[in-house]
XYZ file of C-alpha atoms in Angstrom:
539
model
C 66.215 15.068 76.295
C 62.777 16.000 74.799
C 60.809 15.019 71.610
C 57.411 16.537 70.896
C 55.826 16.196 68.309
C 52.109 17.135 67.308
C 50.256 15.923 64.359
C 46.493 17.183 63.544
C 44.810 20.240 61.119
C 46.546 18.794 58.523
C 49.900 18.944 59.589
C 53.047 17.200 61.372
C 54.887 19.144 63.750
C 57.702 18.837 65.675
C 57.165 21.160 68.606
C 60.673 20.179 70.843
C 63.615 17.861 69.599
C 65.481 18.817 72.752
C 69.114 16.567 72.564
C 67.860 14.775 68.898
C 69.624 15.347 65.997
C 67.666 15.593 63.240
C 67.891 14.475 59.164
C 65.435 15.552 56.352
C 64.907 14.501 53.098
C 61.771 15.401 51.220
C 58.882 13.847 53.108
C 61.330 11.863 55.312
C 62.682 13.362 58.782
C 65.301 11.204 60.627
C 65.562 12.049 64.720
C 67.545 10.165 66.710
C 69.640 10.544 70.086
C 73.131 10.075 68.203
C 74.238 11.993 65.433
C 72.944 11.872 62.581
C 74.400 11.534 58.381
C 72.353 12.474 55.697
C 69.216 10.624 54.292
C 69.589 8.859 51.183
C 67.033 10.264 48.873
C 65.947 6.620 47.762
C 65.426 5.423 51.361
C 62.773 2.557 51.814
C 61.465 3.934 55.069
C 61.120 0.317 57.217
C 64.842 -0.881 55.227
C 66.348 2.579 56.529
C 65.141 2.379 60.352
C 65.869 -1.163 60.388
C 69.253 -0.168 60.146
C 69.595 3.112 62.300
C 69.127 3.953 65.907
C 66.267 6.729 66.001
C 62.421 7.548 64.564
C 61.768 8.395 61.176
C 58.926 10.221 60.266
C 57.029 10.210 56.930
C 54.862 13.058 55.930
C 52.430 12.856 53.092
C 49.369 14.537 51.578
C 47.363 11.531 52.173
C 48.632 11.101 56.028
C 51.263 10.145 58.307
C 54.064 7.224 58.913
C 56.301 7.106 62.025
C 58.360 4.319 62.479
C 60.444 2.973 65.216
C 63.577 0.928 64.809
C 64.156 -2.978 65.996
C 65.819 -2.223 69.294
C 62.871 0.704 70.286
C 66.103 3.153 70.982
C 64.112 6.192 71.384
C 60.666 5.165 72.443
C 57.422 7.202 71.636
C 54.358 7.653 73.626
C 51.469 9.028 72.090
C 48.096 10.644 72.873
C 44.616 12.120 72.038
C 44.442 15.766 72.791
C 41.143 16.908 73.764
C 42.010 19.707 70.946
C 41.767 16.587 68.407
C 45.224 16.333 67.992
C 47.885 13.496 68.013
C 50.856 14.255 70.482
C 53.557 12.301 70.621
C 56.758 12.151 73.333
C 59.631 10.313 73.889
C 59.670 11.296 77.637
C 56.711 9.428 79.518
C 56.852 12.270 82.036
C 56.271 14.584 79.125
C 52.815 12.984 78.299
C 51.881 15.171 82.429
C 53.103 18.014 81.198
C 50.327 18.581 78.370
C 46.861 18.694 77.643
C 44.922 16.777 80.853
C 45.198 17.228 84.746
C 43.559 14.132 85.095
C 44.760 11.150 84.018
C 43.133 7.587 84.792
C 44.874 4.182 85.093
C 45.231 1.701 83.134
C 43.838 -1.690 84.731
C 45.721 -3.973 82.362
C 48.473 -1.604 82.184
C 48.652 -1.795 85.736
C 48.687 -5.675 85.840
C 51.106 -5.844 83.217
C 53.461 -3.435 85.118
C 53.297 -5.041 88.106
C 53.988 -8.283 87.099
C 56.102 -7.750 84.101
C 57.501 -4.039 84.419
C 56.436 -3.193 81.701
C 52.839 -3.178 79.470
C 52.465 -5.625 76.910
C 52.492 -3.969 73.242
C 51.010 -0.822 72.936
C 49.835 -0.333 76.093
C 50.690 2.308 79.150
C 49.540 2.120 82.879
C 47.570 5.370 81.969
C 44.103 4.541 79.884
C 45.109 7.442 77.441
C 48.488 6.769 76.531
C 50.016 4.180 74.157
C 53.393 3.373 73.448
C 55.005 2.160 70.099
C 56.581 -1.176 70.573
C 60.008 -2.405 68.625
C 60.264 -2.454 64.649
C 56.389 -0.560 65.067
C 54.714 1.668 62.350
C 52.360 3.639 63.426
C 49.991 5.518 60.574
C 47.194 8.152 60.536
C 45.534 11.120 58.473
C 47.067 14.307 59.237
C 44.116 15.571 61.910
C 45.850 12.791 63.880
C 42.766 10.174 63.223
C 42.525 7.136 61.216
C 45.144 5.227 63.345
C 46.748 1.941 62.578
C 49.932 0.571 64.708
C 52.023 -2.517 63.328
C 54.869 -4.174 63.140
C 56.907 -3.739 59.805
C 58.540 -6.368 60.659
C 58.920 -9.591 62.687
C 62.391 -10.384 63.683
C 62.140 -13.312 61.192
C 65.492 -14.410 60.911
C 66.015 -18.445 59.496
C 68.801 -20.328 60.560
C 72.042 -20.667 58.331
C 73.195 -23.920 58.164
C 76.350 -22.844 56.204
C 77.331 -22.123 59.920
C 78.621 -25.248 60.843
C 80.707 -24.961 63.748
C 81.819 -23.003 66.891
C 85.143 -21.599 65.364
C 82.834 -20.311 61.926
C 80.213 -18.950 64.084
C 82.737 -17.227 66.847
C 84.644 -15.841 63.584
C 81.259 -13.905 62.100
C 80.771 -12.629 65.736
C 84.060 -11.552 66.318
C 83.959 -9.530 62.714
C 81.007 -8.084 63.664
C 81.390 -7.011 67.308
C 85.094 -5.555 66.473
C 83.519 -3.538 63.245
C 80.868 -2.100 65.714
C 83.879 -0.916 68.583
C 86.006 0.392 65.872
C 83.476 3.115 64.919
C 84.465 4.640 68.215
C 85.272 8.241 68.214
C 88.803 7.927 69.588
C 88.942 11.579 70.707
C 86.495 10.950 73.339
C 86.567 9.330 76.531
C 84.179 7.042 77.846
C 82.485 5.138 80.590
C 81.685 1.146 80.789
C 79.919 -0.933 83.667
C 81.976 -3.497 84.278
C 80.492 -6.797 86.354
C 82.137 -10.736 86.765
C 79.765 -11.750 84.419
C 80.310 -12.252 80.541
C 79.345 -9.389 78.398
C 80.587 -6.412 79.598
C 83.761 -8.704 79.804
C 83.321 -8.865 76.029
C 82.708 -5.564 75.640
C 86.212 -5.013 77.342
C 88.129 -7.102 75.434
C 87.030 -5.269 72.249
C 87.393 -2.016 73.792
C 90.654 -3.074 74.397
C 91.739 -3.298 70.876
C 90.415 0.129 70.348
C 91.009 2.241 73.204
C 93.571 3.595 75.076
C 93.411 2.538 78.971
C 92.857 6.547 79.880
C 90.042 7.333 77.764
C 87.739 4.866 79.692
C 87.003 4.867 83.101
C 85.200 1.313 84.318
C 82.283 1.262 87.173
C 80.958 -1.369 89.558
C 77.971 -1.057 91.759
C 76.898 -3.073 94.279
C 75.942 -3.219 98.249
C 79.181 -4.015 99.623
C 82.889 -3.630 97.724
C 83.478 -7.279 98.891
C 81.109 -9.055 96.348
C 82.777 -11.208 93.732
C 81.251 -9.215 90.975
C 83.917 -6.459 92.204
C 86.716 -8.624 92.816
C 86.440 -10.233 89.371
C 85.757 -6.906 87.252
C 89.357 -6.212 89.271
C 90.921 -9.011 87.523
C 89.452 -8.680 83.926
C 90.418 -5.030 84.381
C 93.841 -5.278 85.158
C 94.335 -8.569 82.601
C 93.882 -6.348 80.037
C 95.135 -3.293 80.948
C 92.862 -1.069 82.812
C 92.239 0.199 85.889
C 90.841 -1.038 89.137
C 86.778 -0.023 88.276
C 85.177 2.742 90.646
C 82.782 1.265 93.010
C 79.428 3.027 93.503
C 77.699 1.526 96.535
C 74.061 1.060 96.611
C 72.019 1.821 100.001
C 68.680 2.487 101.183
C 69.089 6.041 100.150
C 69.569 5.018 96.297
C 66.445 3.459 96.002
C 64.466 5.411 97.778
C 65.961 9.067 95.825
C 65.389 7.274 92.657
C 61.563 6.889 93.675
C 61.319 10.401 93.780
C 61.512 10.462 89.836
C 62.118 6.945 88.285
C 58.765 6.331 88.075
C 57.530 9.504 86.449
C 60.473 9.663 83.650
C 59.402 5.859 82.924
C 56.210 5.274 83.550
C 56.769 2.857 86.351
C 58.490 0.174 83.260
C 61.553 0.843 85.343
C 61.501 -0.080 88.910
C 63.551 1.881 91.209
C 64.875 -1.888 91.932
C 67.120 -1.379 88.984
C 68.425 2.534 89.649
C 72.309 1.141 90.205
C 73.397 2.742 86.637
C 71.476 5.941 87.176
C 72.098 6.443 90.956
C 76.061 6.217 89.561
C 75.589 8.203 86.466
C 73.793 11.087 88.954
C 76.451 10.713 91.537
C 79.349 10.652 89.200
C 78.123 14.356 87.506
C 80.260 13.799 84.789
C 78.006 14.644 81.581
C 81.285 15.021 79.417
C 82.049 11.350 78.987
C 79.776 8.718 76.520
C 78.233 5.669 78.492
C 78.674 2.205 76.412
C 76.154 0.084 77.297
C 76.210 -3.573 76.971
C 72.486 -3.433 77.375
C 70.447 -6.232 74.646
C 73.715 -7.952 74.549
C 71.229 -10.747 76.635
C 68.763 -10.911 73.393
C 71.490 -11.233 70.949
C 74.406 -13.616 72.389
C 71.618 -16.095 72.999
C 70.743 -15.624 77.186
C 66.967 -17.518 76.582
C 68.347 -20.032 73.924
C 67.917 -23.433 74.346
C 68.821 -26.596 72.400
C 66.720 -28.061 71.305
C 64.468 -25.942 70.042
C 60.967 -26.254 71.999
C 58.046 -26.590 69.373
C 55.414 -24.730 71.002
C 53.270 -21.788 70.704
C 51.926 -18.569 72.215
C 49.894 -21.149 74.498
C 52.886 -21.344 76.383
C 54.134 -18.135 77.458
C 55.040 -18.206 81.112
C 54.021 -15.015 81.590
C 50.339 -15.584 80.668
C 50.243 -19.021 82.107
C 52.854 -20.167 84.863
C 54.010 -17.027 86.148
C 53.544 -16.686 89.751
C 51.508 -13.861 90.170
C 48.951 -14.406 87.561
C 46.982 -16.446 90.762
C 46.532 -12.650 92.173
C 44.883 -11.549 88.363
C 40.986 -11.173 87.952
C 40.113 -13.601 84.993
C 38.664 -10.353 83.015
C 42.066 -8.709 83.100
C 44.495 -12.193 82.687
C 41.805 -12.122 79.122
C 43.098 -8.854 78.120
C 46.906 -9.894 79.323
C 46.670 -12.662 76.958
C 45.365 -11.066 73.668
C 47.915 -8.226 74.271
C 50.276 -10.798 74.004
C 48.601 -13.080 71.236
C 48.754 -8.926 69.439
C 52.422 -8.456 70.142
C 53.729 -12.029 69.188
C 51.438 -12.945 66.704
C 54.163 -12.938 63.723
C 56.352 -15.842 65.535
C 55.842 -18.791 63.496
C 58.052 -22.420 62.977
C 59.946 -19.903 60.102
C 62.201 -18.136 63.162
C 65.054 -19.666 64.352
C 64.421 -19.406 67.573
C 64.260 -21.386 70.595
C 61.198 -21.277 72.005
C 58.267 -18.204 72.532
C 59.884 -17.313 75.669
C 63.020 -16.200 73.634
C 60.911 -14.330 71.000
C 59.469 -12.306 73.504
C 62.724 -11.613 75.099
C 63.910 -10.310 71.888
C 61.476 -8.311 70.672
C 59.270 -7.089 73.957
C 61.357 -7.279 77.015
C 64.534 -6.100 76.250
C 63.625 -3.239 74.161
C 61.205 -2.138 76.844
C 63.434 -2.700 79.939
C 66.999 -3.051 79.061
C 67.380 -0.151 75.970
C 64.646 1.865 77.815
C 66.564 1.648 80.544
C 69.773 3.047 78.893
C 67.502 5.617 77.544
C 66.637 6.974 80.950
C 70.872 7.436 81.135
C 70.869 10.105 78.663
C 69.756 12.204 81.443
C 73.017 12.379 82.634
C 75.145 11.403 80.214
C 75.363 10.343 75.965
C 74.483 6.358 75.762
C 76.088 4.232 73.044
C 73.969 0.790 72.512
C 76.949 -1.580 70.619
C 74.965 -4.694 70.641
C 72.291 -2.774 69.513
C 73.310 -3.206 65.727
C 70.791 -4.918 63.181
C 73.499 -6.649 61.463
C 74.984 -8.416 64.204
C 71.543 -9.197 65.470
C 70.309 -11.085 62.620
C 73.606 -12.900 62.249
C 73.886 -14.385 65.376
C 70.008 -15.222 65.503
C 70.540 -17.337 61.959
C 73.450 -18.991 63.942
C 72.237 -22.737 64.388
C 70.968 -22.848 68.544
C 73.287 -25.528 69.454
C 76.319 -23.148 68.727
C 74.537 -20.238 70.005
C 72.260 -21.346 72.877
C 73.118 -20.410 76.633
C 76.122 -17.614 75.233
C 77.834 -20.273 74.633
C 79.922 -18.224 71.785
C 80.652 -15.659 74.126
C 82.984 -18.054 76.218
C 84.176 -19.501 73.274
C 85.561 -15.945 71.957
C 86.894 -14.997 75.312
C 88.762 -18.455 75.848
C 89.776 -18.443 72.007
C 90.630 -15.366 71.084
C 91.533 -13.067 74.541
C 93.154 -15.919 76.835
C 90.538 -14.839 79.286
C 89.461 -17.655 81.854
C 84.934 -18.270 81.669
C 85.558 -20.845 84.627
C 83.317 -20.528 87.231
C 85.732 -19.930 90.049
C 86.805 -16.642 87.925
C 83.135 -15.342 86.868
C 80.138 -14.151 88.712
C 77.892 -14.599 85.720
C 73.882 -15.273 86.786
C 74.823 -18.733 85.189
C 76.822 -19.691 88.418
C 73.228 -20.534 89.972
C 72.519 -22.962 87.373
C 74.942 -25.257 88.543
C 76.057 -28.314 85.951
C 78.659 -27.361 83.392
C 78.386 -23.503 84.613
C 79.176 -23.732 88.492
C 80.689 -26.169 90.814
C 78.776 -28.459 92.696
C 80.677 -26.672 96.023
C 79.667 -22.904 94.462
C 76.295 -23.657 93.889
C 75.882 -25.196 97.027
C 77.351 -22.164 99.083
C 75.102 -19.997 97.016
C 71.723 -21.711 97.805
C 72.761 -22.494 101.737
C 73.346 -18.213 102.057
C 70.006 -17.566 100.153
C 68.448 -19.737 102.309
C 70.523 -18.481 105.491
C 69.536 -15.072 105.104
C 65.774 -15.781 104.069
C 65.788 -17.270 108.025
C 67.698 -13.960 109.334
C 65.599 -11.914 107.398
C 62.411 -13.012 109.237
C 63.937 -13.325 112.588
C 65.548 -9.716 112.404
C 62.898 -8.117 110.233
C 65.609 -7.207 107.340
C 67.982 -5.546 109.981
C 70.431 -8.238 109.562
C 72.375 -10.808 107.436
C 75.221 -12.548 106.473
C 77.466 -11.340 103.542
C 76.596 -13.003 100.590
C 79.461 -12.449 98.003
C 77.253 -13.712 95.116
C 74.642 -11.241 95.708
C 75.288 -7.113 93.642
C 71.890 -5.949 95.452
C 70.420 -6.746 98.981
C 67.183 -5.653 97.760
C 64.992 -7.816 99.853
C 66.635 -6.773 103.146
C 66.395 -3.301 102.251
C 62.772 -3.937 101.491
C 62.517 -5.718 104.817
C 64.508 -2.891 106.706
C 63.411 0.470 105.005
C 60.430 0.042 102.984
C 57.726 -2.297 104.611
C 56.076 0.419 105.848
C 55.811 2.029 102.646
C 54.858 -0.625 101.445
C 51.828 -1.398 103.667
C 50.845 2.490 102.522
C 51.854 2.038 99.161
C 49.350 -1.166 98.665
C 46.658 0.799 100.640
C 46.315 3.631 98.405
C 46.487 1.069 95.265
C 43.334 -0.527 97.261
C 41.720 2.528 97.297
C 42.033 3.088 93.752
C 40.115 0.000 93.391
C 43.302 -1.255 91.448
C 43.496 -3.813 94.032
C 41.384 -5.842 96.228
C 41.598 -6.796 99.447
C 42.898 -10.731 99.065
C 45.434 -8.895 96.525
C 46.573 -6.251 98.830
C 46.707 -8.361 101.840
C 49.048 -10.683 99.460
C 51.256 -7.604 98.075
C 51.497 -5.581 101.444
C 53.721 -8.775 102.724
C 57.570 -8.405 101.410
C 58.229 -12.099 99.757
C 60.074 -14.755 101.979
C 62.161 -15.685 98.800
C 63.229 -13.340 96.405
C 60.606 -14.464 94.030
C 57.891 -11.320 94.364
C 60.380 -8.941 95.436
C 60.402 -7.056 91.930
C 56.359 -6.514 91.852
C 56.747 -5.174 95.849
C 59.194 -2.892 94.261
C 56.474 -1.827 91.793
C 54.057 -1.309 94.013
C 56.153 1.245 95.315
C 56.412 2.628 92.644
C 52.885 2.425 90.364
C 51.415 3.869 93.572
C 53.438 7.150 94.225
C 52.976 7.754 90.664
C 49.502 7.841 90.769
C 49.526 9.384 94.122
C 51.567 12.656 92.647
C 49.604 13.003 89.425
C 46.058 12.921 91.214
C 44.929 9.599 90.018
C 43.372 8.542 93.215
């Protein structure tokens, strides 16, 4: 897929629309990666996009609009030609292709990748790019000047107290969720990744009532066909009627071919420590057949909501003030961290029924940034469907009251309730197992921690080149970093230092794979942030 579009001597133009389908209506054009009905004449631009996957673009004699919608499905990177005009792309490795040879970095862009994975608001890890974040507007005179980027909206959703129990609030998500399945082209077949966990269980269930068993083929990936997320995607597969999901292992090789261009199509936001769905979509080579992706199922079914509601402020973000890896940040740049948040969060007030500022920004930064950016970089290889994705079953389920809500706790209620399917922990490899309590047996978490902790020694005695199965675990990614990148890693983290991106207390710190897993993601992206400087001649 390719979008280009150019905006400056008084005109908009869209230069490539490779794989977008396109609507127009007067001054309104509609692109978006799934096709496409007509525009109503009467559209209000921000009510339209609210409600449709895709960019609209708004053409005037006074200037420019382009908006993106709330879930950022087709994101849009933009940049000052030294010709004076505005270009936009929705491929990051697009922005290389045009205009400059030399591109510099980012130093807060950097940061933010490296600890985050992906910039704060607008920004890129290269100084001359910006992105447009989720439900953004971004406006301008028609030389491509004059530029103003905002929300046009602020996920402001207040609770609905006519929602007064689980059975009410499982019945408006089950109307909703079976609605969205239903519009499922039945003469296609598809694809679903299919884990122990909970939603792409859900996901099943409702595919279930809509498909046949042989238009959709399931997937599991992981390091070793023995992990419980395999054996339980088994069971949930064959309890409703499908078949036994194809396993795509992951080794060294995965990660290290999806170095080799991860970081270019995404600008580093996606580390090649998440390639499992596009190392299976590239294997499989089976374009034909339409991905559904359970990806922001996490921001809507309530993953960071907590009862009771936490009455803070944007003073409390972890990731500008616990996070681990701040200690490495220069004060100058944790400054600049912080008012790029303070910019991007700025419209969460005591109105929003949410939880706390942590699950804000997990609804309207990082899931629209990693998870549907992520399913964007799919499209690649094959057409991506985004069900949970859907305005209107997004704004219902964040005015559901956060007791019913918090923790997914509807999700197990629908698939005890209304599929017979068993949520114990014994039958489901959900990330909740770790938590322990009401989620996990005391026995299960135990096991879990006393492997972790097992392999943490062998890791350090061996240098990665052994351990002992861990069922619980999909990835090995710290052995792997142990066993087949520390070397890179020590050259990665050298060149970074030679950029002057890092110092040497940071790169002495970073050069070291973690003990514990905490720190393994930014070694990852120092893989990463430094071939992709390295290969566009940033150094």
């Amino acid at each position: 897929m390719g979008l280009h579009i150019q905006i400056g001597n008084q005109d908009l133009r869209i230069l490539e629309s490779t794989g977008f389908h396109i609507a127009r209506e007067g001054a309104l054009t509609f692109l978006s990666a799934e096709p496409v009905q007509a525009l109503p004449s009467d559209s209000d631009p921000a009510d339209f996009i609210k409600r449709h996957h895709g960019l609209l673009l708004v053409r005037e004699e006074s200037g420019f609009e382009i908006y993106t919608d709330p879930f950022r499905t087709v994101p849009l990177f933009y940049v000052e030609s030294a010709t004076d005009n505005l270009d936009l792309f929705s491929g990051f490795e697009d922005i290389l292709r045009h205009g400059k040879k030399r591109w510099a970095p980012d130093p807060v862009g950097f940061w933010e990748c490296l600890l985050f994975e992906s910039p704060l608001w607008s920004r890129t890890i290269l100084s001359e790019a910006r992105q447009m974040p989720a439900a953004s507007r971004l406006s301008g005179d028609l030389n491509g000047g004059n530029l103003k980027l905002q929300r046009y909206w602020d996920f402001c959703v207040p609770e609905d107290a006519s929602i007064d129990s689980a059975e009410k609030a499982a019945d408006g998500l089950f109307e909703r969720l079976d609605r969205g399945f239903a519009r499922l082209d039945r003469s296609q077949s598809y694809l679903l990744g299919m884990s122990g966990g909970l939603d792409c269980r859900l996901a099943l269930c409702f595919l279930s009532r809509h498909l046949s068993p042989d238009q959709l083929e399931l997937f599991t990936y992981g390091y070793d066909s023995r992990i419980y997320e395999y054996i339980f995607a088994g069971r949930v597969a064959a309890h409703l009627g499908f078949r036994k999901p194809l396993f795509h292992r992951l080794t060294d090789e995965s990660y290290r071919s999806a170095l080799e261009t991860m970081p270019f199509e995404g600008g580093c936001q996606i580390g090649v420590q998440h390639c499992h769905i596009y190392s299976f979509l590239r294997e499989l080579g089976d374009p034909e057949r339409i991905v559904i992706s359970t990806n922001y199922s996490d921001a809507v079914l309530g993953w960071d909501a907590r009862y009771p509601a936490r009455n803070d402020s944007i003073q409390h973000l972890s990731l500008t003030t616990t996070h681990p890896g701040l200690s490495l940040v220069p004060e100058h740049i944790l400054c600049q961290i912080r008012r790029d948040a303070e910019i991007s969060l700025s419209g969460y007030t005591g109105a929003h029924n949410y939880s706390s500022i942590e699950e804000y920004c997990y609804v309207i930064e990082r899931n629209q940034k990693f998870h549907v950016y992520m399913a964007h970089l799919h499209r690649k290889f094959n057409r991506v469907l985004l069900p949970f994705a859907d305005f209107d079953l997004a704004t219902y389920m964040w005015s559901v009251p956060l007791q019913l809500r918090q923790r997914k706790s509807l999700s197990d209620y629908l698939l005890a309730r209304r599929f017979d399917l068993p949520t114990r922990p014994e039958n489901n490899i959900s990330s909740r197992t770790q938590w322990g309590g009401s989620y996990s047996s005391a026995f299960r978490t135990a096991r879990f921690k006393f492997l972790n902790r097992l392999n943490t020694a062998l890791r350090l005695m061996t240098g990665g080149r052994f351990e002992w199965f861990n069922p619980f675990l999909t990835e090995n990614q710290q052995t792997i970093l142990y066993g087949s990148f520390q070397e890179d890693l020590g050259q990665s983290v050298s060149l970074l230092k030679q950029a002057g991106l890092l110092n040497e207390e940071q790169a002495g710190t970073l050069a070291r794979p973690p003990v514990r897993f905490g720190g393994t993601n930014e070694r990852y992206q120092c893989l990463a942030l430094a071939r992709f400087f390295e290969d566009i001649g940033a150094f």
